[in-house]
Short mmCIF file of C-alpha atoms and ligand atoms in Angstrom, two decimals:
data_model
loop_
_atom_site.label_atom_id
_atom_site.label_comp_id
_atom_site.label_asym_id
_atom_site.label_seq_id
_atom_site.Cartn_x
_atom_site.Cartn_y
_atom_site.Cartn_z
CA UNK A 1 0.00 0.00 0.00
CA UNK A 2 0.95 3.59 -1.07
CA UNK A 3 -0.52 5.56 1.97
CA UNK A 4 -0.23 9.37 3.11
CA UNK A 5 -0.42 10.51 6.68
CA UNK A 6 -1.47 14.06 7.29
CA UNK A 7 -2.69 16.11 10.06
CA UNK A 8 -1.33 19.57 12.02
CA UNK A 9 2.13 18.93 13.95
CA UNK A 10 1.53 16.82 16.97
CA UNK A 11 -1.44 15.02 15.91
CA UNK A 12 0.29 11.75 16.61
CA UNK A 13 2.13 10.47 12.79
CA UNK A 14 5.03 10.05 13.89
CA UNK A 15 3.78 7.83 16.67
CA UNK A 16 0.55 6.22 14.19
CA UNK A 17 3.26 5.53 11.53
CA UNK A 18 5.28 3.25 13.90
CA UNK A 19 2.39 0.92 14.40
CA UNK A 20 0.86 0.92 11.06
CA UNK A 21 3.98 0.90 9.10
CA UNK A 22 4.60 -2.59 11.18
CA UNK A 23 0.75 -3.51 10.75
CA UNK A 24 1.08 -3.18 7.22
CA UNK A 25 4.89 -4.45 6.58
CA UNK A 26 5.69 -1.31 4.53
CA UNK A 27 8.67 1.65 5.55
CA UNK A 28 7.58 4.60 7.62
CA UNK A 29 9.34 7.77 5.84
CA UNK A 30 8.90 10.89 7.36
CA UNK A 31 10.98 13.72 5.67
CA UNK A 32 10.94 15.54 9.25
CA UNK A 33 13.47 12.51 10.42
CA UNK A 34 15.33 12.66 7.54
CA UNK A 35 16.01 16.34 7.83
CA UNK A 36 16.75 15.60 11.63
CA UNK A 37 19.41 12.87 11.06
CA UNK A 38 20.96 15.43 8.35
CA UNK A 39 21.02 17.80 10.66
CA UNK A 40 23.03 15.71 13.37
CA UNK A 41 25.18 14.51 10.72
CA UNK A 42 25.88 17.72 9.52
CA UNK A 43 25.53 17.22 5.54
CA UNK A 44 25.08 20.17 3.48
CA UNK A 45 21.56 19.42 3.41
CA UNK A 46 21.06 19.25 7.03
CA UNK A 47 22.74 22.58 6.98
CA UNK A 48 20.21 24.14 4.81
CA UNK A 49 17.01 22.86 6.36
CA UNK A 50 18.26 23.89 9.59
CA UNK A 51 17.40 26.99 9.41
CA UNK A 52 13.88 26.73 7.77
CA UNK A 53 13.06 24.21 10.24
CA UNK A 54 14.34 26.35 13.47
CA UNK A 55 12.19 29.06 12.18
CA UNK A 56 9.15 26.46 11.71
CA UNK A 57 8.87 27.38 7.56
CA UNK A 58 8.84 24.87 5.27
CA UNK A 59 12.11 23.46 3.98
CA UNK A 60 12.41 24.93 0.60
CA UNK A 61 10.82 22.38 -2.23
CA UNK A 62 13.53 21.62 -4.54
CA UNK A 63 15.21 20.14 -1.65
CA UNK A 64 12.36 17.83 -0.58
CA UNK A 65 11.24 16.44 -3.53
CA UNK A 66 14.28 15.31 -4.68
CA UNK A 67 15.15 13.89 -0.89
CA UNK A 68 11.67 12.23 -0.37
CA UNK A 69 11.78 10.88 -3.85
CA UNK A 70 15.59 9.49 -3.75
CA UNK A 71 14.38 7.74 0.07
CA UNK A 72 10.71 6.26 -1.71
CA UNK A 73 12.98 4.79 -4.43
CA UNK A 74 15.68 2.94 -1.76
CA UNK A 75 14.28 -1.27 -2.24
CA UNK A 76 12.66 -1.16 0.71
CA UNK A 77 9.75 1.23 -0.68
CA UNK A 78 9.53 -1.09 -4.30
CA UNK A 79 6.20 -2.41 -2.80
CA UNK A 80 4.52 0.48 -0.44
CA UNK A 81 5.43 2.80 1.96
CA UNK A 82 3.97 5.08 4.63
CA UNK A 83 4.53 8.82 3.81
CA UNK A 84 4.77 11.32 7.32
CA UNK A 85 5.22 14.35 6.94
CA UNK A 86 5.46 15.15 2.59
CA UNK A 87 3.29 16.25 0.81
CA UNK A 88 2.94 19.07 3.23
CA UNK A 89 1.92 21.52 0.02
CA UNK A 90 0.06 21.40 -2.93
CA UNK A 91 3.15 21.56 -5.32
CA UNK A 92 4.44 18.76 -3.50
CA UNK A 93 1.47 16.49 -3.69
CA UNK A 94 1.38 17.78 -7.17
CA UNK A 95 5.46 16.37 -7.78
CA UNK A 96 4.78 12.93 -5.52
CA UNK A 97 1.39 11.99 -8.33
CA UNK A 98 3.64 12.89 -11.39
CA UNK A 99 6.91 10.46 -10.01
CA UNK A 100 4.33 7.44 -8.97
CA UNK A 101 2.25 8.23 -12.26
CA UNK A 102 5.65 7.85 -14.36
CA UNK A 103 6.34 4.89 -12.92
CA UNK A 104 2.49 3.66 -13.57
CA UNK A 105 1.64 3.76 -9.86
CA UNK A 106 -0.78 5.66 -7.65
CA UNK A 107 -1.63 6.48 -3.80
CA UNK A 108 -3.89 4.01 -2.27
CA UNK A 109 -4.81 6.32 0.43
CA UNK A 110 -4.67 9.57 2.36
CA UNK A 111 -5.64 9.25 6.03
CA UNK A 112 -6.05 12.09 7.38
CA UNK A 113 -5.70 12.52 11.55
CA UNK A 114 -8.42 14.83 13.04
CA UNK A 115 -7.28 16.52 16.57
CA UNK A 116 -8.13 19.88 17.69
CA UNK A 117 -5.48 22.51 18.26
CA UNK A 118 -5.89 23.02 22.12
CA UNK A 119 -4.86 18.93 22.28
CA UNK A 120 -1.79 19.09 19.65
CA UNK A 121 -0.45 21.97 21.89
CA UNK A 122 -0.56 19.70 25.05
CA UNK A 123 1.01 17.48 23.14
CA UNK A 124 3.65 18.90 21.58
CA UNK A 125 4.48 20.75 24.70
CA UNK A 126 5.36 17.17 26.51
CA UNK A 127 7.05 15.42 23.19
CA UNK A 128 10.34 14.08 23.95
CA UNK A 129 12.39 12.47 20.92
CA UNK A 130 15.56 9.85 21.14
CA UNK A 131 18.85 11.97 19.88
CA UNK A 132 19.77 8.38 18.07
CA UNK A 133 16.36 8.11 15.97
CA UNK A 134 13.81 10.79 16.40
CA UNK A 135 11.18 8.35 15.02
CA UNK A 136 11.50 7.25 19.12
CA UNK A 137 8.74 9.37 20.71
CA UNK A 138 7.57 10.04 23.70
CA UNK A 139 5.28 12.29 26.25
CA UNK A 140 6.10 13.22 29.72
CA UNK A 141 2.55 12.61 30.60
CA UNK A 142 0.75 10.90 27.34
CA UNK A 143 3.18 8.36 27.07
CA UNK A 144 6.18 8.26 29.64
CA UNK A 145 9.35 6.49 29.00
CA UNK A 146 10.39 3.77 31.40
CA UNK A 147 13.26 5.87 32.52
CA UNK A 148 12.91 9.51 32.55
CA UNK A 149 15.13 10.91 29.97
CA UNK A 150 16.17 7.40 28.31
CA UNK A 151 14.61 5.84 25.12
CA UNK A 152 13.05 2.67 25.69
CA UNK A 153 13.68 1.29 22.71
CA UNK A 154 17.87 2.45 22.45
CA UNK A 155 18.55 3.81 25.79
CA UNK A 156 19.26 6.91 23.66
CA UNK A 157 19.24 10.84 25.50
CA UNK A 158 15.50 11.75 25.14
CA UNK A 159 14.89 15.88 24.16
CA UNK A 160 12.71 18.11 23.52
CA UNK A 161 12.92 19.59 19.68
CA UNK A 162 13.98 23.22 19.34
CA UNK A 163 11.11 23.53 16.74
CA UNK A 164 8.79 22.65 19.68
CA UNK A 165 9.10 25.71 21.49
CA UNK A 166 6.01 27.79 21.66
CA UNK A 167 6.46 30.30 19.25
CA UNK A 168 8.18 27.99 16.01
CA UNK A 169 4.66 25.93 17.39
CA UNK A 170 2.29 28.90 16.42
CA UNK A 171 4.11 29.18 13.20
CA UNK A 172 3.69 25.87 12.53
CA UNK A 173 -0.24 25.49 12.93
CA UNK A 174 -0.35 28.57 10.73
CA UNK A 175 1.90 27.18 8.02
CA UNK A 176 0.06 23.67 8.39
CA UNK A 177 -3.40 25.80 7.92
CA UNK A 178 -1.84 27.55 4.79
CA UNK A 179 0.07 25.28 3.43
CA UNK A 180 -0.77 21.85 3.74
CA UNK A 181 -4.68 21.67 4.81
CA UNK A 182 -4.80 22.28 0.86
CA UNK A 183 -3.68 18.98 0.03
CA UNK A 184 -6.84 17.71 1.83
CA UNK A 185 -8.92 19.21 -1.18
CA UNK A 186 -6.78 17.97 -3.83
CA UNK A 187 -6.94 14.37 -2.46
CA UNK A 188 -10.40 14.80 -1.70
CA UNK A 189 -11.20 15.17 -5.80
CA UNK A 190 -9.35 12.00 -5.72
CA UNK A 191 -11.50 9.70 -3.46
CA UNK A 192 -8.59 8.88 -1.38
CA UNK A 193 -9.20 10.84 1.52
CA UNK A 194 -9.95 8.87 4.85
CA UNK A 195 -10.63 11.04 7.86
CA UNK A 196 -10.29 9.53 11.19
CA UNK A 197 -10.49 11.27 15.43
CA UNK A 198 -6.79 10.65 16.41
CA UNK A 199 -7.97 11.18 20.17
CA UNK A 200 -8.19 8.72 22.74
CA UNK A 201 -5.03 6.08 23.13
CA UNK A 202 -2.49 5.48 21.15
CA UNK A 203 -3.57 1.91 20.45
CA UNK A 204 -7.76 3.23 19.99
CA UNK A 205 -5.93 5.11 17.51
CA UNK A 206 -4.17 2.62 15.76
CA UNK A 207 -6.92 0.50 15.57
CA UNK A 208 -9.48 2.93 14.12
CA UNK A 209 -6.76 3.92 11.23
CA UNK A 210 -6.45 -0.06 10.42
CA UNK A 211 -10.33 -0.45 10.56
CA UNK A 212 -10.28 2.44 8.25
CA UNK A 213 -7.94 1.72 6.11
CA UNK A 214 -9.53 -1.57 5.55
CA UNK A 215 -13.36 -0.13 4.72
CA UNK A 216 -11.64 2.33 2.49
CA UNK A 217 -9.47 -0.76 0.36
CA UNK A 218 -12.87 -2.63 0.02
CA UNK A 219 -14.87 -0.18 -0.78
P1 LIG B 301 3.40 14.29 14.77
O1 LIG B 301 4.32 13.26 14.12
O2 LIG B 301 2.05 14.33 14.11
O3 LIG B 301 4.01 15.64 14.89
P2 LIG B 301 3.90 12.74 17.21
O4 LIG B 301 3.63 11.34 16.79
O5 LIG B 301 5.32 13.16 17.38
O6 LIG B 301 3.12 13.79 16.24
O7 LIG B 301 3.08 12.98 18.56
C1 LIG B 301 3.14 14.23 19.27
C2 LIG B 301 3.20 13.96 20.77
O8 LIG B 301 1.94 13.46 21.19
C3 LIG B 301 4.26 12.93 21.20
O9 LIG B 301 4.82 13.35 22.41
C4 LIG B 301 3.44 11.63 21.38
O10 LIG B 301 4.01 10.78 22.36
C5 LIG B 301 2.09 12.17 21.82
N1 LIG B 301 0.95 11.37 21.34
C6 LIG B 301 0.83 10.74 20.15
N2 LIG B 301 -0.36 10.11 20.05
C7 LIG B 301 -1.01 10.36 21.22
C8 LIG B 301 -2.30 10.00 21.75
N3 LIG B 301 -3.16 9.26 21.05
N4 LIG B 301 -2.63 10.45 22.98
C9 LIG B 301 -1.76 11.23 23.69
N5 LIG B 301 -0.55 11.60 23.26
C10 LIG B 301 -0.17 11.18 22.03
P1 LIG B 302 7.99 17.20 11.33
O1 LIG B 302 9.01 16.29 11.91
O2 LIG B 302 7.11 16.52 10.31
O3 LIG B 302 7.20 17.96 12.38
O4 LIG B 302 8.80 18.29 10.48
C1 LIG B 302 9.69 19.19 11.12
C2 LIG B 302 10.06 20.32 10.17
O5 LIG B 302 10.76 19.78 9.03
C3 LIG B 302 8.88 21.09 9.57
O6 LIG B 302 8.41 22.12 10.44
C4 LIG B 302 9.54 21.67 8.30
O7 LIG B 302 10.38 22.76 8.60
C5 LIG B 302 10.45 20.51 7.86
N1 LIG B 302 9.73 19.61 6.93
C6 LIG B 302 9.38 18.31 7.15
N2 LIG B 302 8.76 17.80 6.08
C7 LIG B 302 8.70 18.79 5.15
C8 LIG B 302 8.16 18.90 3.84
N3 LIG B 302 7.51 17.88 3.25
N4 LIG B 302 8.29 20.08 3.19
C9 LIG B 302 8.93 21.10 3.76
N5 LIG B 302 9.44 21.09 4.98
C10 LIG B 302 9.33 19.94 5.69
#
């Protein structure tokens, strides 16, 4: 399957994509990760993302297109993967149908997480990511590591994301609202749009996505 997650920052992708990505047996790319292990490995790309992503704009797109589609055509990705994160603009979503149409392929699905903005600001407030792979989330309240500060799956240094401060956080709801709420409508004209509550537990969560996601292949 050829799925799209979207929703504002701190809906809960990252943590969905985890699950489902193992549910379904397909990769979980997020192009926010890949940015972030740029960044701590210092390429020249990391470099220039930094700063867009410090200042919660969108990384420019002729950087990631060509980085989202270089990581969707690694082997891993041949037979479906589980896009976080990109499309997060029209243009984008416009690039990602033209590179699956060319190679006669198409989206199965865009599932799209519903979670008012007074919840996503609780919980971005209380993320906490793994400094060895930030696809290792947690929440000091929502969902506590074992140890406080550790990663239970690495033992890694859990922190909180300089993007996550409250101000970048305003500027990303209102990028998220400008930017990529769009690509709702232009999926919508496709029939692939499947919209789902992404409160309650993690796991409620998970399951309602797979029940969804089900419905929406047999339909
Ligand atoms: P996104 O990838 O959409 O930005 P994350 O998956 O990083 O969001 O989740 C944001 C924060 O909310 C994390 O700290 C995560 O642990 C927490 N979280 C995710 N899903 C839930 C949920 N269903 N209930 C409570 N907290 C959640
Ligand atoms: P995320 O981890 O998805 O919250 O993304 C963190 C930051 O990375 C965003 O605020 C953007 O600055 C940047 N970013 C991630 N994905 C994209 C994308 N598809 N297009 C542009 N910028 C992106």
């Amino acid at each position: 399957m050829r799925i799209v997650l979207v929703g504002p920052p701190g809906a809960g992708k990252g943590t969905q994509a985890a699950y489902l990505a193992k549910n379904l047996s397909i990769p979980h790319i997020s192009t926010g990760d890949l940015f972030r292990a740029n960044i701590s490995q210092g390429t020249p790309l990391g470099k220039k993302a930094k700063e867009y992503i410090d200042a919660g704009e969108l990384v420019p797109d002729e950087v990631t297109i060509g980085m989202a589609r270089d990581r969707m055509g690694e082997s891993d990705a041949a037979d479906g993967f589980l896009l976080d994160g990109f499309p997060r603009n029209v243009a984008q979503a416009k690039a990602l149908d033209e590179s699956l149409a060319g190679d006669g392929l198409a989206l199965d699905a865009v599932l799209d997480l519903e979670v008012p903005e007074d919840e996503v600001v609780k919980r971005i407030a209380g993320r906490r990511i793994c400094r060895n792979d930030s696809a290792h989330v947690f929440h000091v309240t929502y969902n506590p590591p074992r140890t406080e500060g550790v990663c239970d799956v690495c033992g890694g240094e859990l922190y909180q994301r300089a993007d996550d401060d409250e101000e970048t956080v305003r500027k990303r709801l209102e990028v998220y609202h400008r930017e990529t709420e769009p690509i709702i409508d232009h999926y919508r004209t496709q029939g692939l749009v499947v919209t789902i509550s992404a409160l309650g537990k993690v796991t409620e969560v998970t399951e309602r996505a797979m029940e969804a996601l089900k419905r929406d292949a047999a339909a």
